[in-house]
Short mmCIF file of C-alpha atoms and ligand atoms in Angstrom, two decimals:
data_model
loop_
_atom_site.label_atom_id
_atom_site.label_comp_id
_atom_site.label_asym_id
_atom_site.label_seq_id
_atom_site.Cartn_x
_atom_site.Cartn_y
_atom_site.Cartn_z
CA MET A 1404 0.00 0.00 0.00
CA THR A 1405 1.35 3.43 -1.00
CA THR A 1406 0.64 6.32 1.39
CA GLU A 1407 0.89 9.80 -0.02
CA ARG A 1408 0.61 13.06 1.86
CA THR A 1409 -0.93 16.41 1.00
CA ARG A 1410 -2.53 19.29 2.89
CA VAL A 1411 -6.06 18.87 1.50
CA ALA A 1412 -7.36 15.64 -0.07
CA ILE A 1413 -10.35 16.40 -2.28
CA VAL A 1414 -12.56 13.54 -3.40
CA GLY A 1415 -14.36 14.48 -6.63
CA ALA A 1416 -13.22 16.45 -9.68
CA GLY A 1417 -16.55 18.14 -10.33
CA PRO A 1418 -17.04 21.90 -10.14
CA ALA A 1419 -16.81 21.98 -6.32
CA GLY A 1420 -13.63 19.89 -6.00
CA LEU A 1421 -11.79 21.56 -8.86
CA LEU A 1422 -12.73 25.09 -7.85
CA LEU A 1423 -11.68 24.38 -4.27
CA SER A 1424 -8.28 23.10 -5.38
CA HIS A 1425 -7.88 26.15 -7.62
CA LEU A 1426 -8.68 28.64 -4.84
CA LEU A 1427 -6.50 26.79 -2.32
CA ALA A 1428 -3.58 26.79 -4.77
CA GLN A 1429 -3.90 30.56 -5.11
CA ALA A 1430 -3.48 30.76 -1.34
CA GLY A 1431 -0.41 28.52 -1.56
CA ILE A 1432 -2.14 25.40 -0.20
CA ASP A 1433 -1.48 22.08 -1.96
CA SER A 1434 -4.15 19.52 -2.60
CA ILE A 1435 -4.69 16.22 -4.38
CA VAL A 1436 -7.97 15.73 -6.25
CA LEU A 1437 -9.23 12.22 -7.02
CA ASP A 1438 -12.11 11.11 -9.17
CA SER A 1439 -13.21 7.65 -10.21
CA ARG A 1440 -14.23 8.98 -13.63
CA SER A 1441 -11.97 9.70 -16.59
CA ARG A 1442 -11.25 13.26 -17.71
CA GLU A 1443 -13.16 12.51 -20.88
CA GLU A 1444 -16.29 11.46 -18.96
CA ILE A 1445 -16.16 14.49 -16.65
CA GLU A 1446 -15.81 16.87 -19.58
CA HIS A 1447 -18.63 15.36 -21.61
CA THR A 1448 -21.45 14.69 -19.15
CA ILE A 1449 -24.35 17.02 -19.95
CA ARG A 1450 -25.58 19.05 -16.97
CA ALA A 1451 -27.40 22.33 -16.36
CA GLY A 1452 -26.48 25.54 -18.07
CA ILE A 1453 -27.25 28.51 -15.83
CA LEU A 1454 -24.64 30.31 -13.71
CA GLU A 1455 -25.60 32.88 -11.08
CA GLN A 1456 -23.89 36.24 -11.24
CA GLY A 1457 -21.79 35.43 -8.14
CA THR A 1458 -20.63 32.15 -9.69
CA VAL A 1459 -19.53 34.00 -12.82
CA GLU A 1460 -17.71 36.61 -10.71
CA ILE A 1461 -15.77 33.92 -8.82
CA LEU A 1462 -14.91 31.97 -11.97
CA SER A 1463 -13.76 35.02 -13.89
CA SER A 1464 -12.06 37.03 -11.12
CA THR A 1465 -9.93 34.09 -9.95
CA GLY A 1466 -8.90 33.02 -13.46
CA ALA A 1467 -10.83 29.73 -13.12
CA SER A 1468 -12.59 30.45 -16.41
CA ASP A 1469 -11.91 33.26 -18.85
CA ARG A 1470 -14.27 31.82 -21.41
CA VAL A 1471 -17.40 32.25 -19.30
CA LEU A 1472 -17.48 35.95 -20.17
CA THR A 1473 -16.63 35.54 -23.84
CA GLU A 1474 -18.48 32.32 -24.68
CA GLY A 1475 -21.31 32.52 -22.14
CA ASN A 1476 -24.46 34.50 -22.78
CA ARG A 1477 -25.82 36.90 -20.21
CA HIS A 1478 -29.57 36.65 -19.62
CA ASP A 1479 -31.37 39.53 -17.95
CA GLY A 1480 -34.68 37.78 -17.45
CA ILE A 1481 -36.80 34.67 -17.86
CA GLU A 1482 -40.37 34.14 -18.92
CA LEU A 1483 -42.99 32.39 -16.80
CA ARG A 1484 -45.75 31.10 -19.04
CA PHE A 1485 -49.14 29.91 -17.78
CA ALA A 1486 -52.83 30.10 -18.64
CA GLY A 1487 -52.05 31.14 -22.21
CA ALA A 1488 -49.85 34.16 -21.44
CA GLY A 1489 -46.15 34.89 -20.92
CA HIS A 1490 -44.85 37.06 -18.07
CA ARG A 1491 -41.29 38.35 -18.11
CA ILE A 1492 -39.31 38.48 -14.88
CA ASP A 1493 -36.90 41.33 -15.59
CA PHE A 1494 -33.83 40.61 -13.45
CA ALA A 1495 -31.94 43.71 -14.54
CA GLU A 1496 -34.76 46.04 -13.57
CA LEU A 1497 -35.74 44.18 -10.37
CA VAL A 1498 -32.36 43.42 -8.83
CA GLY A 1499 -29.72 44.81 -11.19
CA ARG A 1500 -28.24 41.33 -11.58
CA GLY A 1501 -28.25 38.64 -14.23
CA VAL A 1502 -27.33 35.03 -14.97
CA TRP A 1503 -25.10 33.46 -17.63
CA LEU A 1504 -25.96 30.60 -19.87
CA TYR A 1505 -22.72 28.60 -19.88
CA PRO A 1506 -23.00 24.82 -19.57
CA GLN A 1507 -21.45 23.07 -16.59
CA HIS A 1508 -19.26 20.82 -18.73
CA GLU A 1509 -17.65 23.95 -20.21
CA VAL A 1510 -16.90 25.15 -16.66
CA LEU A 1511 -15.31 21.76 -16.01
CA ARG A 1512 -13.21 21.93 -19.18
CA ASP A 1513 -11.95 25.35 -18.14
CA LEU A 1514 -11.18 24.31 -14.57
CA ILE A 1515 -9.36 21.13 -15.58
CA ALA A 1516 -7.28 23.02 -18.15
CA VAL A 1517 -6.35 25.74 -15.64
CA ARG A 1518 -5.48 23.24 -12.91
CA LEU A 1519 -3.39 21.02 -15.14
CA ALA A 1520 -1.56 24.03 -16.59
CA ALA A 1521 -0.70 25.02 -13.01
CA GLY A 1522 0.78 21.56 -12.39
CA ALA A 1523 -2.06 20.42 -10.12
CA ASP A 1524 -2.25 16.84 -8.89
CA ILE A 1525 -5.56 15.53 -10.28
CA ARG A 1526 -5.96 11.74 -10.35
CA PHE A 1527 -8.57 10.53 -12.80
CA GLY A 1528 -9.73 6.92 -12.58
CA VAL A 1529 -8.92 6.70 -8.84
CA THR A 1530 -11.83 5.50 -6.72
CA ALA A 1531 -12.15 6.54 -3.08
CA ASP A 1532 -13.38 3.58 -1.02
CA ARG A 1533 -13.70 5.23 2.40
CA VAL A 1534 -12.32 7.88 4.73
CA GLU A 1535 -10.61 6.85 7.96
CA ASP A 1536 -9.77 8.82 11.09
CA ALA A 1537 -12.19 11.65 10.36
CA ALA A 1538 -12.01 12.84 13.95
CA GLY A 1539 -8.20 12.76 14.14
CA ASP A 1540 -5.57 15.25 12.94
CA ARG A 1541 -4.56 13.18 9.91
CA PRO A 1542 -7.65 11.80 8.17
CA ARG A 1543 -6.99 9.41 5.29
CA VAL A 1544 -8.69 8.61 2.02
CA VAL A 1545 -8.42 4.91 1.26
CA ALA A 1546 -8.66 4.48 -2.50
CA THR A 1547 -8.03 2.17 -5.43
CA ASP A 1548 -6.01 3.54 -8.31
CA ALA A 1549 -6.61 3.14 -12.04
CA ALA A 1550 -4.54 -0.07 -12.11
CA GLY A 1551 -6.57 -1.60 -9.24
CA GLU A 1552 -3.77 -1.01 -6.69
CA PRO A 1553 -4.62 0.26 -3.19
CA LEU A 1554 -3.64 3.84 -2.38
CA GLU A 1555 -3.91 5.95 0.75
CA ILE A 1556 -3.83 9.70 0.90
CA GLU A 1557 -3.19 11.26 4.28
CA ALA A 1558 -4.08 14.91 4.69
CA GLU A 1559 -4.80 17.65 7.19
CA ILE A 1560 -8.30 17.98 5.76
CA VAL A 1561 -10.40 15.68 3.60
CA VAL A 1562 -13.17 17.23 1.49
CA GLY A 1563 -16.03 15.20 0.03
CA ALA A 1564 -16.90 16.84 -3.27
CA ASP A 1565 -17.95 13.48 -4.66
CA GLY A 1566 -21.52 14.09 -5.69
CA SER A 1567 -24.87 12.71 -4.62
CA ARG A 1568 -23.53 9.16 -4.20
CA SER A 1569 -20.72 10.44 -1.99
CA VAL A 1570 -18.42 7.91 -0.35
CA VAL A 1571 -17.02 10.56 2.00
CA ARG A 1572 -20.47 11.33 3.42
CA ALA A 1573 -20.45 8.16 5.57
CA ALA A 1574 -17.42 9.46 7.48
CA VAL A 1575 -19.32 12.66 8.28
CA THR A 1576 -22.89 11.56 8.95
CA GLY A 1577 -22.24 7.96 10.00
CA SER A 1578 -24.20 6.56 7.05
CA GLN A 1579 -24.31 6.88 3.30
CA THR A 1580 -27.81 8.29 3.32
CA GLY A 1581 -28.15 10.23 6.60
CA GLY A 1582 -30.05 13.38 5.70
CA TYR A 1583 -33.28 15.31 5.20
CA PHE A 1584 -34.91 13.98 2.09
CA ARG A 1585 -37.80 14.54 -0.29
CA GLU A 1586 -38.77 12.77 -3.52
CA TYR A 1587 -41.05 14.05 -6.28
CA PRO A 1588 -43.51 12.04 -8.36
CA PHE A 1589 -42.11 13.36 -11.66
CA ALA A 1590 -38.85 13.80 -13.56
CA TRP A 1591 -37.58 15.80 -16.54
CA PHE A 1592 -37.13 14.42 -20.02
CA GLY A 1593 -34.19 16.42 -21.42
CA ILE A 1594 -33.19 16.74 -25.05
CA LEU A 1595 -30.42 18.43 -27.00
CA CYS A 1596 -31.27 19.26 -30.59
CA GLU A 1597 -29.76 20.98 -33.59
CA ALA A 1598 -31.95 24.02 -34.16
CA PRO A 1599 -31.86 27.78 -33.74
CA PRO A 1600 -33.30 29.20 -30.48
CA SER A 1601 -37.09 29.40 -30.27
CA ALA A 1602 -37.12 32.45 -27.97
CA ASP A 1603 -34.71 35.12 -26.76
CA GLU A 1604 -34.86 34.02 -23.13
CA LEU A 1605 -35.64 30.82 -21.20
CA ILE A 1606 -39.31 29.92 -20.95
CA TYR A 1607 -40.59 28.12 -17.82
CA SER A 1608 -44.05 26.95 -18.77
CA ASN A 1609 -46.83 25.58 -16.57
CA SER A 1610 -49.43 23.97 -18.84
CA PRO A 1611 -52.34 21.59 -18.22
CA ASP A 1612 -50.17 18.90 -19.87
CA GLY A 1613 -47.34 19.51 -17.42
CA PHE A 1614 -44.19 21.61 -17.21
CA ALA A 1615 -41.74 22.45 -19.99
CA LEU A 1616 -38.52 24.45 -19.98
CA ILE A 1617 -37.24 25.89 -23.24
CA SER A 1618 -33.56 26.53 -22.62
CA GLN A 1619 -30.67 27.11 -24.99
CA ARG A 1620 -27.06 26.19 -25.63
CA SER A 1621 -25.89 28.15 -28.67
CA ALA A 1622 -27.04 29.62 -31.99
CA THR A 1623 -27.31 26.10 -33.38
CA VAL A 1624 -27.96 23.79 -30.38
CA GLN A 1625 -30.88 23.96 -27.94
CA ARG A 1626 -31.69 22.27 -24.63
CA MET A 1627 -35.31 21.59 -23.68
CA TYR A 1628 -37.03 19.63 -20.96
CA PHE A 1629 -40.54 18.41 -20.26
CA GLN A 1630 -42.10 16.87 -17.17
CA CYS A 1631 -42.36 13.08 -17.39
CA ASP A 1632 -42.87 9.94 -15.33
CA PRO A 1633 -39.61 9.08 -13.49
CA GLU A 1634 -39.80 5.49 -14.78
CA VAL A 1635 -40.07 6.40 -18.47
CA ASP A 1636 -37.65 4.76 -20.90
CA PRO A 1637 -35.98 7.63 -22.84
CA GLU A 1638 -35.91 5.49 -25.99
CA SER A 1639 -39.67 4.88 -25.90
CA TYR A 1640 -40.44 8.21 -27.62
CA SER A 1641 -39.99 8.88 -31.32
CA GLU A 1642 -38.56 12.29 -32.24
CA GLU A 1643 -41.97 13.27 -33.53
CA GLN A 1644 -43.57 12.39 -30.18
CA LEU A 1645 -40.94 14.39 -28.31
CA TRP A 1646 -41.68 17.50 -30.38
CA GLU A 1647 -45.38 16.97 -29.85
CA GLU A 1648 -44.92 16.74 -26.05
CA LEU A 1649 -42.77 19.87 -25.97
CA GLN A 1650 -44.89 21.88 -28.36
CA LYS A 1651 -48.20 21.28 -26.59
CA ARG A 1652 -46.72 22.54 -23.31
CA VAL A 1653 -45.70 25.94 -24.69
CA PRO A 1654 -48.86 27.15 -26.43
CA GLY A 1655 -48.21 30.49 -28.10
CA THR A 1656 -44.67 29.62 -29.25
CA THR A 1657 -43.76 27.61 -32.31
CA LEU A 1658 -40.64 25.67 -31.42
CA ASN A 1659 -37.88 25.48 -34.00
CA GLU A 1660 -37.44 21.75 -34.49
CA GLY A 1661 -34.29 19.89 -35.52
CA PRO A 1662 -32.55 16.54 -35.07
CA ILE A 1663 -32.50 15.38 -31.44
CA PHE A 1664 -29.03 14.00 -30.67
CA GLN A 1665 -29.18 13.46 -26.92
CA ARG A 1666 -31.95 12.45 -24.54
CA ASP A 1667 -31.92 11.77 -20.80
CA VAL A 1668 -34.24 11.52 -17.81
CA LEU A 1669 -33.37 13.61 -14.74
CA ARG A 1670 -34.71 12.47 -11.40
CA PHE A 1671 -35.96 14.97 -8.85
CA ARG A 1672 -34.74 14.92 -5.26
CA SER A 1673 -34.27 17.33 -2.42
CA PHE A 1674 -31.63 16.27 0.11
CA VAL A 1675 -29.53 17.88 2.82
CA ALA A 1676 -27.07 15.76 4.82
CA HIS A 1677 -27.65 15.76 8.58
CA GLU A 1678 -24.06 16.91 9.08
CA LEU A 1679 -21.70 18.76 6.73
CA ARG A 1680 -18.55 18.32 8.80
CA ARG A 1681 -17.06 15.97 11.29
CA GLY A 1682 -13.63 16.79 12.67
CA ARG A 1683 -11.35 17.28 9.70
CA VAL A 1684 -13.73 16.02 7.02
CA ALA A 1685 -16.18 18.36 5.27
CA LEU A 1686 -18.78 17.93 2.52
CA VAL A 1687 -19.48 20.36 -0.33
CA GLY A 1688 -21.83 20.42 -3.33
CA ASP A 1689 -24.03 17.43 -4.14
CA ALA A 1690 -22.27 15.33 -1.49
CA ALA A 1691 -23.84 17.71 1.06
CA HIS A 1692 -27.14 18.42 -0.69
CA THR A 1693 -29.18 17.85 -3.83
CA VAL A 1694 -31.83 20.12 -5.30
CA PRO A 1695 -34.39 19.40 -8.01
CA PRO A 1696 -33.25 21.05 -11.26
CA THR A 1697 -35.94 23.75 -11.59
CA GLY A 1698 -34.08 27.04 -11.16
CA ALA A 1699 -30.63 25.52 -11.80
CA LYS A 1700 -29.26 25.93 -8.29
CA GLY A 1701 -27.13 22.74 -8.13
CA MET A 1702 -23.74 23.91 -9.33
CA ASN A 1703 -24.23 27.43 -8.02
CA LEU A 1704 -24.82 26.12 -4.53
CA ALA A 1705 -21.70 23.96 -4.79
CA VAL A 1706 -19.68 27.07 -5.67
CA ALA A 1707 -21.14 28.94 -2.68
CA ASP A 1708 -20.15 26.06 -0.34
CA VAL A 1709 -16.63 26.17 -1.72
CA VAL A 1710 -16.32 29.90 -1.13
CA VAL A 1711 -17.22 29.41 2.55
CA LEU A 1712 -15.06 26.33 3.04
CA GLU A 1713 -12.02 27.74 1.25
CA ARG A 1714 -12.01 30.76 3.54
CA ALA A 1715 -12.22 28.44 6.57
CA LEU A 1716 -9.40 26.23 5.31
CA ARG A 1717 -7.18 29.23 4.66
CA ALA A 1718 -7.72 30.41 8.25
CA LEU A 1719 -6.98 26.94 9.59
CA LEU A 1720 -4.05 25.95 7.41
CA LEU A 1721 -2.30 29.32 7.18
CA GLU A 1722 -3.07 30.78 10.59
CA GLY A 1723 -4.06 27.82 12.76
CA ASP A 1724 -7.46 29.43 13.38
CA GLU A 1725 -10.22 26.78 13.58
CA ARG A 1726 -13.15 29.09 14.17
CA LEU A 1727 -14.32 29.45 10.58
CA LEU A 1728 -14.18 25.69 10.08
CA ASP A 1729 -16.25 25.26 13.23
CA ASP A 1730 -18.81 27.63 11.69
CA TYR A 1731 -18.67 26.05 8.21
CA ALA A 1732 -21.84 23.97 8.44
CA GLU A 1733 -23.95 26.71 9.97
CA THR A 1734 -22.76 29.35 7.51
CA ALA A 1735 -23.23 27.11 4.47
CA LEU A 1736 -26.61 25.79 5.62
CA HIS A 1737 -28.05 29.29 5.74
CA ARG A 1738 -27.83 29.57 1.96
CA ILE A 1739 -28.42 25.85 1.34
CA TRP A 1740 -31.89 25.91 2.93
CA LYS A 1741 -32.82 29.12 1.09
CA ALA A 1742 -31.84 27.43 -2.16
CA GLN A 1743 -33.66 24.26 -1.13
CA HIS A 1744 -36.77 26.29 -0.59
CA PHE A 1745 -36.43 28.14 -3.90
CA SER A 1746 -35.86 24.94 -5.88
CA TRP A 1747 -38.80 23.21 -4.18
CA TRP A 1748 -41.00 26.29 -4.71
CA MET A 1749 -40.21 26.69 -8.43
CA THR A 1750 -40.77 22.95 -8.84
CA SER A 1751 -44.09 22.83 -6.99
CA MET A 1752 -45.40 26.02 -8.63
CA LEU A 1753 -44.63 24.95 -12.19
CA HIS A 1754 -45.24 21.17 -12.34
CA VAL A 1755 -48.52 19.33 -12.37
CA ALA A 1756 -48.51 16.57 -9.74
CA PRO A 1757 -50.00 13.31 -11.04
CA ASP A 1758 -52.68 13.41 -8.31
CA ALA A 1759 -53.44 17.18 -8.60
CA SER A 1760 -57.11 18.03 -8.03
CA ASP A 1761 -58.96 20.89 -9.74
CA PHE A 1762 -58.46 22.86 -6.53
CA ASP A 1763 -54.70 22.25 -6.69
CA ARG A 1764 -54.51 23.40 -10.33
CA LEU A 1765 -56.52 26.57 -9.75
CA ARG A 1766 -54.59 27.39 -6.58
CA GLN A 1767 -51.35 26.99 -8.53
CA LEU A 1768 -52.51 29.53 -11.13
CA GLY A 1769 -53.41 31.84 -8.23
CA GLU A 1770 -49.89 31.40 -6.89
CA LEU A 1771 -48.32 32.19 -10.28
CA ARG A 1772 -50.51 35.29 -10.60
CA SER A 1773 -49.51 36.36 -7.08
CA VAL A 1774 -45.89 36.28 -8.20
CA VAL A 1775 -46.08 37.94 -11.61
CA GLU A 1776 -48.60 40.63 -10.60
CA SER A 1777 -46.59 41.74 -7.56
CA GLU A 1778 -43.30 43.57 -7.82
CA ALA A 1779 -42.33 42.02 -4.48
CA GLY A 1780 -43.13 38.56 -5.86
CA ARG A 1781 -41.15 39.12 -9.05
CA ARG A 1782 -38.27 40.58 -7.06
CA TYR A 1783 -38.06 37.58 -4.74
CA LEU A 1784 -37.89 35.29 -7.76
CA ALA A 1785 -35.24 37.49 -9.39
CA GLU A 1786 -33.12 37.65 -6.21
CA ALA A 1787 -33.18 33.91 -5.74
CA TYR A 1788 -32.71 33.02 -9.42
CA THR A 1789 -29.73 35.33 -9.97
CA GLY A 1790 -28.33 34.23 -6.61
CA TRP A 1791 -28.03 35.94 -3.27
CA PRO A 1792 -24.73 37.83 -3.13
CA LEU A 1793 -21.82 35.64 -2.10
CA GLU A 1794 -20.19 38.40 -0.06
CA GLY A 1795 -21.10 37.84 3.58
CA LEU A 1796 -22.97 34.76 2.41
CA ALA A 1797 -26.21 35.67 4.12
C1 DHB B 1476 -31.18 24.62 -17.56
C2 DHB B 1476 -31.45 23.75 -16.51
C3 DHB B 1476 -32.24 24.17 -15.47
O1 DHB B 1476 -32.51 23.34 -14.45
C4 DHB B 1476 -32.77 25.45 -15.45
O2 DHB B 1476 -33.56 25.82 -14.43
C5 DHB B 1476 -32.49 26.31 -16.48
C6 DHB B 1476 -31.68 25.89 -17.54
C7 DHB B 1476 -30.34 24.16 -18.70
O3 DHB B 1476 -29.84 23.03 -18.64
O4 DHB B 1476 -30.21 24.88 -19.68
#
């Protein structure tokens, strides 16, 4: 068994793990990042596409991604569509902030390139099996390398940035699943297609047939989703049926159709781990919490966790001050539960539950009207969607 040493062992080379290693390196703190996946897989998995303003500021101001500002597209509003009419939520006017459409896998490509150019130690194809000695001063990640050989990494801090099926979580909460949990009786059917955009901004549509989201990727590729049964087989729909499903959920807009080259079903879950830290092991991103996709909070919340944790690790590892690490969970949870609420709220307001009664449907339209007809309602949505400021992390 080989034992290696570093200051911070980071399990997971997703946005949270890579950004953390980037910020730590800028403070002169070494880390090793492991991920069971290959670089190729990480860079090509399709995920959400919306970055909050604060996420863009962190990525661009720290040199983590220069392309977000040149290749990403700023959006100053979204449309909520229901009962046959569209209602624009004007972020710029309401909160003076915006979001950027820049897909997560592009963020990952940028982060991996920047880290490797800086000589970072990123181990692809290395699987963490468990974390030992979480409560001690030298916690260890016990792993298996790409050749199947055992490997141990001993560190001053271990960070679980290893996603919703986190292995590190068990060392923090005592079990793989320990957390607050909610499931939803629907999922999203996502497609990527070759077509020009169908609208200038994203459309979130509540229709009697269920929810649809008309998102975008570029001038020639679009991303769209519609509410479906979580058990549906993605291959069971013909392209024609997919267009029919999408089209009937956005009455008033004629979608530009084109070849569909990717399809997937996204499950909906809300989850927050019972604990985010134990001793010298901390969780960030999906390892700590999962949100349903409506409102695109997942990666943004991971970035916010990293900002809080990185500050705490700097205080600990450069100045020997443990106080910020002691506060990590409480500070991060403040934003996490606000984002949990927002993601749940957008989901419940826009989807049609399979068992919805007439009362439920009419109440939902009343809720949507309460939001779009009130400046306070629109402003709350705009604040949450564009992201509460990271500074102070309230
Ligand atoms: C996208 C995904 C979301 O969950 C969302 O709320 C907006 C956009 C996307 O993948 O484009």
